[in-house]
Structures are given as C-alpha cells and as structure tokens.
Short mmCIF file of C-alpha atoms in Angstrom, two decimals:
data_model
loop_
_atom_site.label_atom_id
_atom_site.label_comp_id
_atom_site.label_asym_id
_atom_site.label_seq_id
_atom_site.Cartn_x
_atom_site.Cartn_y
_atom_site.Cartn_z
CA UNK H 1 0.00 0.00 0.00
CA UNK H 2 2.80 2.43 0.88
CA UNK H 3 4.61 1.58 -2.34
CA UNK H 4 1.47 2.46 -4.28
CA UNK H 5 1.13 5.75 -2.43
CA UNK H 6 4.77 6.53 -3.06
CA UNK H 7 4.16 5.90 -6.76
CA UNK H 8 1.13 8.18 -6.74
CA UNK H 9 3.10 10.89 -5.02
CA UNK H 10 5.50 10.74 -7.97
CA UNK H 11 2.58 11.62 -10.25
CA UNK H 12 1.98 14.84 -8.28
CA UNK H 13 -1.74 14.28 -7.86
CA UNK H 14 -1.67 16.73 -5.00
CA UNK H 15 -2.06 19.47 -7.57
CA UNK H 16 -5.40 18.07 -8.66
CA UNK H 17 -6.87 17.03 -5.33
CA UNK H 18 -6.15 19.08 -2.27
CA UNK H 19 -6.99 18.05 1.32
CA UNK H 20 -7.35 20.48 4.16
CA UNK H 21 -4.79 19.91 6.93
CA UNK H 22 -5.85 17.14 9.30
CA UNK H 23 -8.51 15.67 6.96
CA UNK H 24 -8.18 12.02 5.93
CA UNK H 25 -10.10 9.73 3.62
CA UNK H 26 -11.87 10.05 0.28
CA UNK H 27 -14.60 12.35 1.62
CA UNK H 28 -12.00 15.06 2.25
CA UNK H 29 -10.74 15.16 -1.36
CA UNK H 30 -12.20 17.89 -3.51
CA UNK H 31 -11.22 18.96 -6.99
CA UNK H 32 -9.66 22.39 -7.35
CA UNK H 33 -9.95 24.79 -10.30
CA UNK H 34 -9.44 23.25 -13.76
CA UNK H 35 -5.83 23.03 -14.83
CA UNK H 36 -4.52 25.26 -17.61
CA UNK H 37 -2.73 23.28 -20.36
CA UNK H 38 1.01 23.78 -20.18
CA UNK H 39 2.72 25.76 -22.87
CA UNK H 40 -0.12 28.22 -23.40
CA UNK H 41 0.59 31.81 -22.43
CA UNK H 42 -1.30 33.38 -19.57
CA UNK H 43 -2.52 36.87 -20.32
CA UNK H 44 -3.46 39.42 -17.76
CA UNK H 45 -5.79 42.37 -18.26
CA UNK H 46 -4.78 44.49 -15.30
CA UNK H 47 -5.59 42.12 -12.43
CA UNK H 48 -2.76 40.73 -10.34
CA UNK H 49 -1.80 37.20 -11.25
CA UNK H 50 -1.52 34.70 -8.44
CA UNK H 51 1.90 34.78 -6.82
CA UNK H 52 2.98 38.00 -8.49
CA UNK H 53 3.18 41.61 -7.48
CA UNK H 54 0.04 43.73 -7.81
CA UNK H 55 -0.08 45.59 -11.08
CA UNK H 56 -1.40 49.02 -11.85
CA UNK H 57 -4.79 49.35 -13.55
CA UNK H 58 -3.15 50.69 -16.72
CA UNK H 59 -0.79 47.74 -17.26
CA UNK H 60 -2.12 45.30 -19.83
CA UNK H 61 -0.01 42.46 -21.17
CA UNK H 62 -2.19 41.64 -24.15
CA UNK H 63 -1.25 43.94 -27.00
CA UNK H 64 -3.18 43.69 -30.26
CA UNK H 65 -0.58 42.54 -32.73
CA UNK H 66 -0.34 44.57 -35.91
CA UNK H 67 1.21 43.40 -39.16
CA UNK H 68 2.77 45.56 -41.85
CA UNK H 69 1.82 43.92 -45.17
CA UNK H 70 4.41 43.47 -47.90
CA UNK H 71 3.70 44.18 -51.56
CA UNK H 72 2.86 40.50 -52.13
CA UNK H 73 0.48 40.54 -49.15
CA UNK H 74 -1.19 43.63 -50.59
CA UNK H 75 -1.67 41.84 -53.92
CA UNK H 76 -3.21 38.89 -52.08
CA UNK H 77 -5.56 41.19 -50.15
CA UNK H 78 -6.73 42.81 -53.39
CA UNK H 79 -6.97 39.48 -55.28
CA UNK H 80 -9.10 37.89 -52.57
CA UNK H 81 -11.46 40.88 -52.56
CA UNK H 82 -10.61 42.18 -49.08
CA UNK H 83 -9.82 45.63 -50.55
CA UNK H 84 -10.72 47.21 -53.88
CA UNK H 85 -7.29 48.71 -54.64
CA UNK H 86 -3.78 48.60 -53.19
CA UNK H 87 -4.12 52.25 -52.15
CA UNK H 88 -7.08 51.35 -49.88
CA UNK H 89 -4.96 49.02 -47.72
CA UNK H 90 -3.97 50.63 -44.40
CA UNK H 91 -0.29 50.62 -43.37
CA UNK H 92 -0.97 48.08 -40.58
CA UNK H 93 -3.54 45.31 -40.53
CA UNK H 94 -4.42 42.56 -38.03
CA UNK H 95 -2.62 39.26 -38.62
CA UNK H 96 -5.96 37.43 -38.69
CA UNK H 97 -6.95 39.41 -41.78
CA UNK H 98 -3.81 38.48 -43.71
CA UNK H 99 -4.11 34.84 -42.60
CA UNK H 100 -7.70 34.70 -43.85
CA UNK H 101 -6.67 36.32 -47.15
CA UNK H 102 -3.78 33.87 -47.60
CA UNK H 103 -6.06 30.90 -46.95
CA UNK H 104 -8.61 32.22 -49.44
CA UNK H 105 -5.80 32.74 -52.00
CA UNK H 106 -4.60 29.16 -51.43
CA UNK H 107 -8.07 27.82 -52.11
CA UNK H 108 -8.43 29.95 -55.25
CA UNK H 109 -5.01 28.78 -56.51
CA UNK H 110 -5.98 25.14 -55.87
CA UNK H 111 -9.22 25.59 -57.83
CA UNK H 112 -7.27 27.14 -60.70
CA UNK H 113 -4.79 24.23 -60.70
CA UNK H 114 -7.63 21.70 -60.65
CA UNK H 115 -9.23 23.43 -63.65
CA UNK H 116 -5.93 23.54 -65.56
CA UNK H 117 -5.31 19.86 -64.82
CA UNK H 118 -8.72 18.88 -66.19
CA UNK H 119 -8.13 20.99 -69.33
CA UNK H 120 -4.69 19.37 -69.80
CA UNK H 121 -6.21 15.89 -69.47
CA UNK H 122 -8.73 16.62 -72.21
CA UNK H 123 -5.96 18.09 -74.42
CA UNK H 124 -3.88 14.92 -74.03
CA UNK H 125 -6.90 12.74 -74.87
CA UNK H 126 -7.62 14.75 -78.03
CA UNK H 127 -3.98 14.71 -79.19
CA UNK H 128 -3.71 10.97 -78.54
CA UNK H 129 -6.83 10.30 -80.63
CA UNK H 130 -5.42 12.38 -83.49
CA UNK H 131 -2.10 10.53 -83.28
CA UNK H 132 -3.96 7.21 -83.37
CA UNK H 133 -5.79 8.33 -86.55
CA UNK H 134 -2.39 9.02 -88.17
CA UNK H 135 -1.16 5.58 -87.00
CA UNK H 136 1.54 7.16 -84.88
CA UNK H 137 2.69 5.53 -81.69
CA UNK H 138 5.63 5.70 -79.32
CA UNK H 139 6.85 2.35 -80.62
CA UNK H 140 6.97 3.54 -84.23
CA UNK H 141 8.73 6.78 -83.17
CA UNK H 142 11.30 4.76 -81.19
CA UNK H 143 11.97 2.37 -84.10
CA UNK H 144 12.39 5.29 -86.52
CA UNK H 145 14.79 7.06 -84.16
CA UNK H 146 16.93 3.93 -83.73
CA UNK H 147 17.02 3.36 -87.50
CA UNK H 148 18.23 6.95 -87.97
CA UNK H 149 20.98 6.39 -85.36
CA UNK H 150 22.10 3.20 -87.16
CA UNK H 151 22.34 5.11 -90.46
CA UNK H 152 24.40 7.87 -88.82
CA UNK H 153 26.65 5.30 -87.16
CA UNK H 154 27.17 3.50 -90.51
CA UNK H 155 27.99 6.79 -92.29
CA UNK H 156 30.45 7.71 -89.51
CA UNK H 157 32.12 4.28 -89.83
CA UNK H 158 32.44 4.68 -93.62
CA UNK H 159 33.94 8.14 -93.18
CA UNK H 160 36.58 6.78 -90.77
CA UNK H 161 37.41 3.93 -93.13
CA UNK H 162 38.27 6.31 -95.96
#
C-alpha cells in the first residue's frame, strides 16, 4: 500500500486534489480549479496574477498585434477581394486578416490548378486520338529514331574507313 502511495506521489496528484490539513479519507478530497494546459501563455488584463506583485490598472499584457503587409500581401488582399485597390490598404492590418486572405488565395489557386489539370487531361486525350488516326505511336517513333541512329553510325564508320 505504501509503495502504491509513493508511486502516486511521484505523479503529483496533490495538484489536482487538495486536502485540508488534518482531513483524511476520500470524503475530504475535492477537486480544485481546472488546470490550464502547459505551454499556453497566460494573459493578464490588469488584475494581479496569483503569486505576483500587484499591477497598476493601466498595465495590460495583451497587446493587439499589428502586421505591416508586404507588396505581395497587398496583392493577395486585393486578389481575394478584401480591398478594392492597393491604395485602400492601411499601413498596418491585423494578422488574422492576412491569414484569412492567404487561406482564401490558397483555395483559389488550388481551384485554378484543378481546372488547368482537367483541361490538360482533355488536351492529351484529343492529341492521342489524333495521333492514333495518323497511325503514330511511341513504338513507331522509337523504331524510326533507332534506324536513324544506325544510319548515322554507318555513315560515320564509312567516313573513318576512308
């Protein structure tokens, strides 16, 4: 039993269930506030965080991030219909806006590539049918090319013999 408790102590379950001093048994265990996932930042909007110094009412850690768009970003914003012209784009925009515009541009580019692929497939089918009508095939092209190489090799051998 003590070995099992020692193993549980290694899991640090005391953070999840806290007992008041002097209380024993399962009835004394109570869950505390839900745990925050590790790795996520903790923002404060003027209230003092637990275990830290009190902050002034004007101190805010969350700052709205602004993004200065490049020329390419401006073209994407216009192409996706976010703005009518490049002159209408403000000098700084929220990063969510540029992310949404980039995602919309990706989707548009994928649709364009899908359309071009379908057009190319039909073009290949049409050209293959025309080649079949002329009785052309890769095998006949390969045989003709090898015959031409043999002729050139024979002419080169005759020229060396002379």
